[in-house]
Short mmCIF file of C-alpha atoms in Angstrom, two decimals:
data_model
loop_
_atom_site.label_atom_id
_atom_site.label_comp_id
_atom_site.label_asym_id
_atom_site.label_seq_id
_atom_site.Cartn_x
_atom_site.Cartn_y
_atom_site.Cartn_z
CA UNK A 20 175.35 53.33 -109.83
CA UNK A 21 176.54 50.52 -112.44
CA UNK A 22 175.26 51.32 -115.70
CA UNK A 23 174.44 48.33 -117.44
CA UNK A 24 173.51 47.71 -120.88
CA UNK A 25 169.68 47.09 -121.49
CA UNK A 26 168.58 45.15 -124.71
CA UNK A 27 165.04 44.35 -125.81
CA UNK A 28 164.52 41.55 -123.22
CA UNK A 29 164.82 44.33 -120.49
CA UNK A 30 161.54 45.43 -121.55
CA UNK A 31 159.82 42.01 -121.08
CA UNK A 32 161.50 41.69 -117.88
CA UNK A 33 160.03 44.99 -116.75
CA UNK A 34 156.62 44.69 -118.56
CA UNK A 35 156.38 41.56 -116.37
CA UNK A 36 157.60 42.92 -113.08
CA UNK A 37 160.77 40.87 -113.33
CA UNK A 38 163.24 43.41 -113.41
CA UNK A 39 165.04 43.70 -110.64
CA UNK A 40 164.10 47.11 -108.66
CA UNK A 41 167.47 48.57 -108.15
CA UNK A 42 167.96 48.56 -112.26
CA UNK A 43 164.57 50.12 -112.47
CA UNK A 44 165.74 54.20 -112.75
CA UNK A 45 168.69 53.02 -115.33
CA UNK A 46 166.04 51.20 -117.37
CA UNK A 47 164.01 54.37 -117.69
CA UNK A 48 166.30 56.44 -118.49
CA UNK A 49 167.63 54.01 -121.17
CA UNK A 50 164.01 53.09 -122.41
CA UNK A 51 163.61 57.33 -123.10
CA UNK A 52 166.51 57.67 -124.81
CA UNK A 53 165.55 55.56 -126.97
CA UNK A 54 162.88 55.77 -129.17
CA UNK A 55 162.43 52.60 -130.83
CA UNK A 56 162.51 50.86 -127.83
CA UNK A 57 160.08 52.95 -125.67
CA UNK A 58 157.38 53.21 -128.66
CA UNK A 59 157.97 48.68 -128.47
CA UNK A 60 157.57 49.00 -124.83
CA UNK A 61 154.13 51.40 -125.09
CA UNK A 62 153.22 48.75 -127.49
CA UNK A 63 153.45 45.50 -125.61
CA UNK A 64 151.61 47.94 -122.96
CA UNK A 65 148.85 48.38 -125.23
CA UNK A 66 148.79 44.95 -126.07
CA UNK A 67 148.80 43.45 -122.98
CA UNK A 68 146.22 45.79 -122.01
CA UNK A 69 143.41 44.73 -124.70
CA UNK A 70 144.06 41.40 -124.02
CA UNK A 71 143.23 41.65 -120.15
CA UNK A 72 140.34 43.70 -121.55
CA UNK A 73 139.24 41.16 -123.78
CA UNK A 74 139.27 38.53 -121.22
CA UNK A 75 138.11 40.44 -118.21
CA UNK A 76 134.46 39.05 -118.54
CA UNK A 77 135.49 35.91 -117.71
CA UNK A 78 136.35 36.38 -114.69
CA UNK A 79 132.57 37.66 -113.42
CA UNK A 80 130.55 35.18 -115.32
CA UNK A 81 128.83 32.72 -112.76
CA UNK A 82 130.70 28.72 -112.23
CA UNK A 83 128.38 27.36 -115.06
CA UNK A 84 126.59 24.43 -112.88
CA UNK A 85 128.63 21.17 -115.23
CA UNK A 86 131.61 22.97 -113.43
CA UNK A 87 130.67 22.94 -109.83
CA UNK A 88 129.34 19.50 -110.52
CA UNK A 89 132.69 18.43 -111.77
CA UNK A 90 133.73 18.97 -107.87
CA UNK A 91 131.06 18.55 -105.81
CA UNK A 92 129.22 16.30 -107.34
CA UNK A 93 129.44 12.37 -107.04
CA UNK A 94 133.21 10.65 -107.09
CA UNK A 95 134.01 11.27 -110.56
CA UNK A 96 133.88 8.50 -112.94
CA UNK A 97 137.16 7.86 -114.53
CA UNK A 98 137.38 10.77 -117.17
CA UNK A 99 136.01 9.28 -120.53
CA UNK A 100 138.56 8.90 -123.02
CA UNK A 101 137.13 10.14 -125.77
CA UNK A 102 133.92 12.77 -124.18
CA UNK A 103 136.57 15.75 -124.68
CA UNK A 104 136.33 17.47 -127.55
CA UNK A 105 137.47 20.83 -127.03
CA UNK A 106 140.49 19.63 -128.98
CA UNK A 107 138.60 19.71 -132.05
CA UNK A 108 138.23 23.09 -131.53
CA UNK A 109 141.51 23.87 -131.42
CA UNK A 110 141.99 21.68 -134.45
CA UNK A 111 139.71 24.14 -135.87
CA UNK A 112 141.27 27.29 -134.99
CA UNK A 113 144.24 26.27 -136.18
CA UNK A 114 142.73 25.58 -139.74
CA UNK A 115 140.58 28.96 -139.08
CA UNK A 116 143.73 31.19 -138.20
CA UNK A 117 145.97 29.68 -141.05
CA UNK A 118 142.92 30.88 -143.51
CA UNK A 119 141.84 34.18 -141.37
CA UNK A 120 145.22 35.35 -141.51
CA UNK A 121 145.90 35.24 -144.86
CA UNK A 122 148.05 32.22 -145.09
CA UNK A 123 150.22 33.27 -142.00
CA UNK A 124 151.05 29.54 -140.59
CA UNK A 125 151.62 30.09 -136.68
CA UNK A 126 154.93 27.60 -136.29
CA UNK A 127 154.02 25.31 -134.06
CA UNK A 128 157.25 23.78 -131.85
CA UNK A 129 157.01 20.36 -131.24
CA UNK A 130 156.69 19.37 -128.04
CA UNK A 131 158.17 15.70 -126.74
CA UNK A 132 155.95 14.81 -123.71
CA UNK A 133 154.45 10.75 -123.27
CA UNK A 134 151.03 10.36 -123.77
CA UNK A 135 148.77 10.89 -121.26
CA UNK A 136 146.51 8.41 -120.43
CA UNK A 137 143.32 9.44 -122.29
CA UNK A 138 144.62 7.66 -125.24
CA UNK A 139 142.72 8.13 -128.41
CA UNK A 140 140.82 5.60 -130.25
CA UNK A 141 143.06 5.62 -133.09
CA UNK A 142 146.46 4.82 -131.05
CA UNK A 143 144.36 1.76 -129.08
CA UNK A 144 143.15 0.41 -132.99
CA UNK A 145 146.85 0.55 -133.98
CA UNK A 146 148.10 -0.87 -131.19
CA UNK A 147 146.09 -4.17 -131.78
CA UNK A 148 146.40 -4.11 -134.86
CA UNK A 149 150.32 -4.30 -134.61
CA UNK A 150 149.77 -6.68 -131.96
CA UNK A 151 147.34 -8.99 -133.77
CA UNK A 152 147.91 -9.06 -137.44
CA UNK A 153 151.08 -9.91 -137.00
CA UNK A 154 149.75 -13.38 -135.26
CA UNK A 155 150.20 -16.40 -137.84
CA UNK A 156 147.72 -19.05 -135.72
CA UNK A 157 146.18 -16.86 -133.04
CA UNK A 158 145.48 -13.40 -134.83
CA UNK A 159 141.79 -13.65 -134.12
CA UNK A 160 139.42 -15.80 -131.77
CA UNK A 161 136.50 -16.91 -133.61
CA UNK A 162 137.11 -17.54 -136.89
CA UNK A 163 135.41 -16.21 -139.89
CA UNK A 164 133.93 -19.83 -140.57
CA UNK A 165 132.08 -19.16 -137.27
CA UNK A 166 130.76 -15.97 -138.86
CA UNK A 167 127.19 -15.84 -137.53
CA UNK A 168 128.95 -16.93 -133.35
CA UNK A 169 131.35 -14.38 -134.02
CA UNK A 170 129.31 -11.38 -135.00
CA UNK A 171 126.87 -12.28 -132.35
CA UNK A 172 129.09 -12.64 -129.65
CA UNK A 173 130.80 -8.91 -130.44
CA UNK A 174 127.41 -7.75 -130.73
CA UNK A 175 126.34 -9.14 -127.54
CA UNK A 176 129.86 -7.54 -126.15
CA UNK A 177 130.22 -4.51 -127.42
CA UNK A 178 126.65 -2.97 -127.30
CA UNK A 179 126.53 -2.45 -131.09
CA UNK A 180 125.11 -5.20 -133.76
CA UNK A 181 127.60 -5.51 -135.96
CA UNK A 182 127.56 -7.04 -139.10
CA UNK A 183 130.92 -7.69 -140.62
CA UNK A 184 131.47 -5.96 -143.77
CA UNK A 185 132.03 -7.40 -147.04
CA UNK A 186 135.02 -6.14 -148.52
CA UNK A 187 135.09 -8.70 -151.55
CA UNK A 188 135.19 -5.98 -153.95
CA UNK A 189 138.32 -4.38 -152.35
CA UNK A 190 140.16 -8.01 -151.89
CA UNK A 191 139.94 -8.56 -148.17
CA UNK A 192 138.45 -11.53 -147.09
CA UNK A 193 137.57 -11.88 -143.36
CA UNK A 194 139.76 -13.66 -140.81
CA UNK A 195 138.34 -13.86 -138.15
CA UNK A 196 137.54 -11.02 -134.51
CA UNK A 197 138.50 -10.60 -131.18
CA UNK A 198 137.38 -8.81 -128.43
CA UNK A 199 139.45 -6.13 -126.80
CA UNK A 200 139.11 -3.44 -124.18
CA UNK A 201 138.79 -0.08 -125.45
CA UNK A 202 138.49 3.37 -123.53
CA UNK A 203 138.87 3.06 -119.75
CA UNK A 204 136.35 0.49 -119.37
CA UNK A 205 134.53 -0.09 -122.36
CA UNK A 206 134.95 -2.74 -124.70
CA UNK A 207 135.50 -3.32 -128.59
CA UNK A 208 135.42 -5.77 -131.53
CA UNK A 209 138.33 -6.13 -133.50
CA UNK A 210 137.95 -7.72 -137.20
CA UNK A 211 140.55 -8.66 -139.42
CA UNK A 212 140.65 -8.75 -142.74
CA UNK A 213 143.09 -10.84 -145.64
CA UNK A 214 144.05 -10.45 -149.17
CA UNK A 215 145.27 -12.82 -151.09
CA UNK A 216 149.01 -11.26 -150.61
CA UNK A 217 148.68 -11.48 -147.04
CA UNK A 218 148.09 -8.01 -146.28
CA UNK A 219 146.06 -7.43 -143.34
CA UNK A 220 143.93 -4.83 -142.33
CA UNK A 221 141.83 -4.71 -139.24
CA UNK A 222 138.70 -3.00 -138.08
CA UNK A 223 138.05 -1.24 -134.46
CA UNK A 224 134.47 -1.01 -133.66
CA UNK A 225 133.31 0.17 -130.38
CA UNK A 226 130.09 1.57 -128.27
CA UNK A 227 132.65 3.80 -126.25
CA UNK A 228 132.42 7.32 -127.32
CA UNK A 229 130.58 10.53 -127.33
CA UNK A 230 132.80 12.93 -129.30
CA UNK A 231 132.21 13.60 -133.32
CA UNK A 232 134.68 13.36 -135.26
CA UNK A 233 136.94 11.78 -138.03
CA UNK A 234 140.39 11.62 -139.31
CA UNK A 235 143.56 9.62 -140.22
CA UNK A 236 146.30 9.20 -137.69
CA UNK A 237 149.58 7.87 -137.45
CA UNK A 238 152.14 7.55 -134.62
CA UNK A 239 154.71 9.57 -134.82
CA UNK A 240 157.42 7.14 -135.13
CA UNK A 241 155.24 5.38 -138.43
CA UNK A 242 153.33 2.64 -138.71
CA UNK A 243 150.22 1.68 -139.66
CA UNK A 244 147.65 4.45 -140.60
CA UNK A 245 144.33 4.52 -139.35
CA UNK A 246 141.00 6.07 -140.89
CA UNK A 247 138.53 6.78 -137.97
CA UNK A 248 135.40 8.02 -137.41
CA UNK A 249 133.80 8.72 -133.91
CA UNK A 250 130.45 9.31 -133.39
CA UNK A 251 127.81 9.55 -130.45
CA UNK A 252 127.52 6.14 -129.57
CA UNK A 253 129.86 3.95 -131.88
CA UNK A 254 133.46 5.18 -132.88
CA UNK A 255 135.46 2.72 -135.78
CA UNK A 256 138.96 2.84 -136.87
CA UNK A 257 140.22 0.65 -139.90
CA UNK A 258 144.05 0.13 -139.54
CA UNK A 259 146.27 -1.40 -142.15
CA UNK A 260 149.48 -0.02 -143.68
CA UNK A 261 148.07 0.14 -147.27
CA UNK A 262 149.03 3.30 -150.07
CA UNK A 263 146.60 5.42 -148.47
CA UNK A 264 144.25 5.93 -151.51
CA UNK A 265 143.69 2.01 -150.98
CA UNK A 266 142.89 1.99 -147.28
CA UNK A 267 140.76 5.21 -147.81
CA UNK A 268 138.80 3.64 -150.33
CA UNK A 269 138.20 0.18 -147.84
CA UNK A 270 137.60 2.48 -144.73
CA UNK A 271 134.80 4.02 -146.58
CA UNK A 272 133.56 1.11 -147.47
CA UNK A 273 133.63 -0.97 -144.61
CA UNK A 274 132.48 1.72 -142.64
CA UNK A 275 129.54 2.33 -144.48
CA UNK A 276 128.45 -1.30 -144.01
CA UNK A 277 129.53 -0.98 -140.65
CA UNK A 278 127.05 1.82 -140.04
CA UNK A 279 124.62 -0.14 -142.59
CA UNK A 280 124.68 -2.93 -139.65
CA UNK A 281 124.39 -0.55 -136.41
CA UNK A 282 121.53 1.31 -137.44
CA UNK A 283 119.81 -1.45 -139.37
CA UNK B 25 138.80 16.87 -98.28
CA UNK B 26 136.05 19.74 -98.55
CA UNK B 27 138.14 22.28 -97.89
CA UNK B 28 140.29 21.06 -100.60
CA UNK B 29 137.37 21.69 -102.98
CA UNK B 30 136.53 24.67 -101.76
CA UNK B 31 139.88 25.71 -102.58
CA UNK B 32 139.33 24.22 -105.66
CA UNK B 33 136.44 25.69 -106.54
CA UNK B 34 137.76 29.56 -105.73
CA UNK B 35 139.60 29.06 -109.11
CA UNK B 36 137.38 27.88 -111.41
CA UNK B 37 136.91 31.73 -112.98
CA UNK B 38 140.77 31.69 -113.37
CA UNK B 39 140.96 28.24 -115.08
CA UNK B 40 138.30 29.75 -116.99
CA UNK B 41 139.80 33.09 -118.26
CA UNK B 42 143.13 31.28 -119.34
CA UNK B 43 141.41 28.13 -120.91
CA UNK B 44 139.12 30.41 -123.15
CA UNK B 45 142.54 32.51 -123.85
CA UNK B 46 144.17 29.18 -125.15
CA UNK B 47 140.48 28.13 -127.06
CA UNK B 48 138.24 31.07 -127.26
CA UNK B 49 134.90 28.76 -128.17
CA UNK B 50 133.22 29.50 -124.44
CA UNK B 51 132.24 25.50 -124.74
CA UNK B 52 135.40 23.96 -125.66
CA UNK B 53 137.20 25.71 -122.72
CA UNK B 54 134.82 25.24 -120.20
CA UNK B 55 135.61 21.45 -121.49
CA UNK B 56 139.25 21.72 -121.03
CA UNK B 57 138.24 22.92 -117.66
CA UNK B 58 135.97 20.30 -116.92
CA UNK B 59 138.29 17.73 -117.65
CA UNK B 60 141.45 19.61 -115.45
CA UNK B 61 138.85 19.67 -112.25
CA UNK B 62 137.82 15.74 -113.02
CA UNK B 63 141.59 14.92 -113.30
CA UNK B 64 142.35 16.58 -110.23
CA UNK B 65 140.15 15.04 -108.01
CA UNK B 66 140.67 11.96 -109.17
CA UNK B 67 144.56 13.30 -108.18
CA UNK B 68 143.75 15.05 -104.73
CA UNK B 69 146.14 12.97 -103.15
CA UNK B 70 149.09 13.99 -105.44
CA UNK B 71 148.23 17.60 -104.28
CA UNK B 72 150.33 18.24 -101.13
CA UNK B 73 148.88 20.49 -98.32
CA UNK B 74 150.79 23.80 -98.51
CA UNK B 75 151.12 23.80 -102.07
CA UNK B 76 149.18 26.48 -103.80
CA UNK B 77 145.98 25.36 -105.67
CA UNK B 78 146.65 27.34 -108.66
CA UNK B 79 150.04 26.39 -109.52
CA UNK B 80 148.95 22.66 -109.28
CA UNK B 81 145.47 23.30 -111.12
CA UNK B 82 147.23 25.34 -114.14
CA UNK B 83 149.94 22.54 -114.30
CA UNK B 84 147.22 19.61 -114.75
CA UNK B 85 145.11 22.03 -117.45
CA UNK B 86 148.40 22.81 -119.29
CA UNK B 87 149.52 19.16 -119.51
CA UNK B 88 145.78 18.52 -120.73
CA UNK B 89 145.95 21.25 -123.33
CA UNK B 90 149.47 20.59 -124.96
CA UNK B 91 148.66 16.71 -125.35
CA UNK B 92 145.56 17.66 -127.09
CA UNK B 93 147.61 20.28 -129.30
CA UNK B 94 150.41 18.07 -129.63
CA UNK B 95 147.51 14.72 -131.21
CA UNK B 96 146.25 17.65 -132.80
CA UNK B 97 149.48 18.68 -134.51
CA UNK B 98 149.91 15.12 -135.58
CA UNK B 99 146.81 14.28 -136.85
CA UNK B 100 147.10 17.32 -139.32
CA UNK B 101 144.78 15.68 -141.67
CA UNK B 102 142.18 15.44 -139.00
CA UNK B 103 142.17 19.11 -138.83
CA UNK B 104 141.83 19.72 -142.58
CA UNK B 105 138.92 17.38 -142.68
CA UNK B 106 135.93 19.25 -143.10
CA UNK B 107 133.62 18.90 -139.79
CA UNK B 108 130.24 18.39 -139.32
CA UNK B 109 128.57 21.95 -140.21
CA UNK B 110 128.66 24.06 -137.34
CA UNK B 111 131.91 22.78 -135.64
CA UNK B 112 134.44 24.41 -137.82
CA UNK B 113 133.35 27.77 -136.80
CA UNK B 114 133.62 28.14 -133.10
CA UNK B 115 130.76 30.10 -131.55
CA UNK B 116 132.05 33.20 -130.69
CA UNK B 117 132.03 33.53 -126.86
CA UNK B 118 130.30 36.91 -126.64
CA UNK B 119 127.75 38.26 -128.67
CA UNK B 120 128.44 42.16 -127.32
CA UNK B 121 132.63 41.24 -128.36
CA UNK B 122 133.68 44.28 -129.53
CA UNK B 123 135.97 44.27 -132.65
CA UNK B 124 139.16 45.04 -131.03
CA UNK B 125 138.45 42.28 -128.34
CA UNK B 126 138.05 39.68 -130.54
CA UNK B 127 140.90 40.68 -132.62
CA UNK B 128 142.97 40.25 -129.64
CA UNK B 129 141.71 37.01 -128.97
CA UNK B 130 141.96 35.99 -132.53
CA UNK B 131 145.08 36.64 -132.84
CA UNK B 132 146.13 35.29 -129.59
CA UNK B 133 144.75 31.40 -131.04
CA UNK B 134 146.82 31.84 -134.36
CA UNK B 135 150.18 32.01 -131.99
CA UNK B 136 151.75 29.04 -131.35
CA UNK B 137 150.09 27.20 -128.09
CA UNK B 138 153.54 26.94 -126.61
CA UNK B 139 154.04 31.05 -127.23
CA UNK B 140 150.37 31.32 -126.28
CA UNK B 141 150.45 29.62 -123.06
CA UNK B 142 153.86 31.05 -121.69
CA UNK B 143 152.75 34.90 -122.53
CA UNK B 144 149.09 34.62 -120.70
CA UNK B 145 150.24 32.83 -117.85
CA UNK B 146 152.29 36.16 -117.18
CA UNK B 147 150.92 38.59 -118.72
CA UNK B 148 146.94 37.53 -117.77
CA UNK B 149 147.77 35.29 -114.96
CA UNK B 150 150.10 36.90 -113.61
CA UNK B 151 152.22 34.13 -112.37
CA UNK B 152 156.23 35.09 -111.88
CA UNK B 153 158.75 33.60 -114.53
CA UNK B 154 159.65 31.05 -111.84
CA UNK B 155 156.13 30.01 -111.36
CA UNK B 156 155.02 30.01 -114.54
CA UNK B 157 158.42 28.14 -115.96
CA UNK B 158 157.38 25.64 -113.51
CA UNK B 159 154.02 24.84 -114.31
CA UNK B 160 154.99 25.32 -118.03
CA UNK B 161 158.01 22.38 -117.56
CA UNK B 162 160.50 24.29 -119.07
CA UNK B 163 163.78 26.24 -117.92
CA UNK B 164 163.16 30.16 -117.63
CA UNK B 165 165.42 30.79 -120.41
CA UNK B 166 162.84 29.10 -122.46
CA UNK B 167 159.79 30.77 -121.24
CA UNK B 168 161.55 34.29 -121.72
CA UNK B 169 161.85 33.56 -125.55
CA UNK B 170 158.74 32.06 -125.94
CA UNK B 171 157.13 35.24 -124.05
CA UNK B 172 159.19 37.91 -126.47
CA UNK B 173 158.63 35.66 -129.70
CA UNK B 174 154.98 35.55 -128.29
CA UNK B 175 154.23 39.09 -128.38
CA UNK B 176 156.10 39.81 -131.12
CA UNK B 177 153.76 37.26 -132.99
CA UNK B 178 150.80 38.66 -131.60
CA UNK B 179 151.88 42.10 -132.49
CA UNK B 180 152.36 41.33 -136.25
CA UNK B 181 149.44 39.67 -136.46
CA UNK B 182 147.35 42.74 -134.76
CA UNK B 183 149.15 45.07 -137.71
CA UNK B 184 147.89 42.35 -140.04
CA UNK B 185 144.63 42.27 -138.61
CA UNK B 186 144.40 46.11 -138.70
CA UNK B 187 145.77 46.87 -141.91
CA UNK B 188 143.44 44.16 -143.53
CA UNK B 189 140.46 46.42 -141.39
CA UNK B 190 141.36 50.05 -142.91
CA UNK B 191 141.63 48.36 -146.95
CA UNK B 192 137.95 47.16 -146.18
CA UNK B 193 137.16 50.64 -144.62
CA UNK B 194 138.46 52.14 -148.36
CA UNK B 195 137.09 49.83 -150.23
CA UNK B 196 133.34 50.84 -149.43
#
């Protein structure tokens, strides 16, 4: 028999049936005569062992009826781009476990994979934004001197009345709006907003979305930042690439307004 | 096309047990389910007769889940906002949890998702390196390190856990 030399992996290999059979009886022998190694081994046992425990319940609770609907019942709509949630959750736990362990920050590796395609409200508000404010003579379709035609038409639109926020006191004057497709079939009102420097900022207002939540996101390559808040109902993302202090203080603002207007 | 379902349906309590290991809140898994079964039948087609149903079921719930934790990751600030009351703390899933379950699970979510994914896919799933490299994306090399670094996470965090347990039993 070839003796080889075992290491630490060895054990995961065998704690996970991967070790090949014929090096079984030389593992053994090395995992005894070695005590460190056999008390890690009894460990990961252990380990592995509550955790099945822990989780065993799962397996005998009944398919909760949402479930069995989710494949028997009618061809599925398109999945709703914003209706999951459960990443909030995990948003959650992560903010939980950093404080419940006493500071211990679990290292998250980065992992490069595209998007897929339940983009989030913030990445479609960015994207018109970069795509828009950056338009000289056609950033917007109705112009802000067709105020009244313009918020009525979004309103009509959209599925929200919205009244276009006054952001005077912050120095942004109103271009004009356009409306833009949002979610996977939903649609939304893009305003945009001036200052007398010419820095634009642009508000993303739409009907489409059933999660709770808010935030500031940025793309990972930079960019623009946007301030969001999604609600059941109506979701809004303000966009601009102000000091953020600035475009906090004008999100707030123009989304309070902005809810002002829906619920008024 | 039904028996495809069926098939599907068979392993909804497996999706289950490894989407409440990767979110514990009994809700937000069975929503990370939810949305793996609507993606796949919107998919069926891409899911070729003779192929197993689990493989291709974990692979679609594991894409779902690390896009979410990679926005997640990004957004940082979004996670440091404070939520609406009563969605910071996630439900626990089981009232009758005993303490050294939901230890275990605890520390299982404060692992990183990557470590977290690769060591219950083998070690609760049950799936082979091979198998579980594959649904994972990523060469077995990787999947070994992320299982060792995995449980050598989890077991730190257990001593943590238990340490932090026996001062508050000599405290009182």
């Amino acid at each position: 028999m070839t003796r080889r030399d075992f290491s630490e992996r060895d054990i995961h290999m065998a704690l996970d049936g991967e070790l090949p059979g014929e090096e079984r009886m030389a593992y053994d022998a090395w995992l005894e005569a070695d005590p460190e190694m056999k008390a890690r081994s009894a460990r990961y046992i252990a380990d592995r062992a509550a955790m099945r425990a822990a989780l065993a319940g799962v397996m005998d609770e009944p398919v909760p009826a949402r479930l069995r609907q989710a494949v028997f019942g009618e061809a599925p709509v398109k999945v709703s781009a914003w209706r999951s949630r459960w990443w909030l959750s995990a948003a959650a736990a992560v903010v939980l476990a950093v404080g419940g362990f006493g500071g211990y920050v679990a290292g998250v590796d980065s992992i490069a994979r595209g998007g897929g395609d339940d983009d989030q409200l913030a990445e479609q508000a960015i994207a018109a934004h970069v795509i828009y404010a950056a338009e000289k003579r056609h950033a917007v379709e109705v112009p802000a001197s067709d105020k009244d035609h313009l918020q009525t038409w979004l309103s009509n639109r959209v599925g929200l009345k919205l009244v276009a926020p006054d952001l005077g006191a912050q120095g942004f004057q109103l271009v004009g709006g356009r409306l833009l497709p949002a979610g996977e079939q939903g649609k939304a009102a893009m305003l945009l907003y001036e200052d007398a420097k010419g820095e634009r900022i642009s508000l993303f207002v739409t009907a489409e979305s059933s999660a709770t939540s808010k935030g500031t996101y940025t793309a990972e390559g930079g960019g623009p930042e946007a301030v969001y808040w999604l609600d059941k109902g109506y979701a809004c993302a303000v966009v601009g690439s102000l000091p953020p202090e600035r475009l906090s203080d004008v999100a707030k603002t123009a989304y309070g307004q902005l809810l002002a207007g829906i619920s008024s | 096309m039904d028996d495809k379902k069926a098939a599907i349906l068979s392993e909804i309590p497996r999706l289950r047990r490894y989407a409440r290991s990767l979110l514990r809140d009994r809700d937000s898994a069975d929503d990370l389910v939810q949305d793996c079964l609507e993606r796949a039948l919107v998919r069926l087609d891409n899911w070729q007769t003779g192929e197993s149903p689990r493989r291709w079921l974990f692979t679609i719930m594991h894409h779902l889940f690390i896009d979410q934790m990679r926005k997640v990751n990004r957004r940082g600030e979004a996670a440091m906002l404070p939520l609406e009351a009563g969605e910071a703390q996630a439900a626990p899933a089981d009232q009758v949890e005993t303490i050294a379950s939901r230890e275990i699970i605890d520390a299982l979510q404060a692992i990183s998702p990557d470590r977290r994914a690769a060591l219950v896919m083998v070690a609760i799933e049950g799936f082979s390196y091979a198998e579980a490299a594959n649904i994972l994306g990523v060469p077995a090399g990787t999947l070994m390190s992320r299982i060792a670094r995995g449980r050598e996470e989890l077991r730190g965090l257990l001593d943590d856990s238990s340490r932090r347990r026996s001062i508050r039993i000599v405290e009182k």
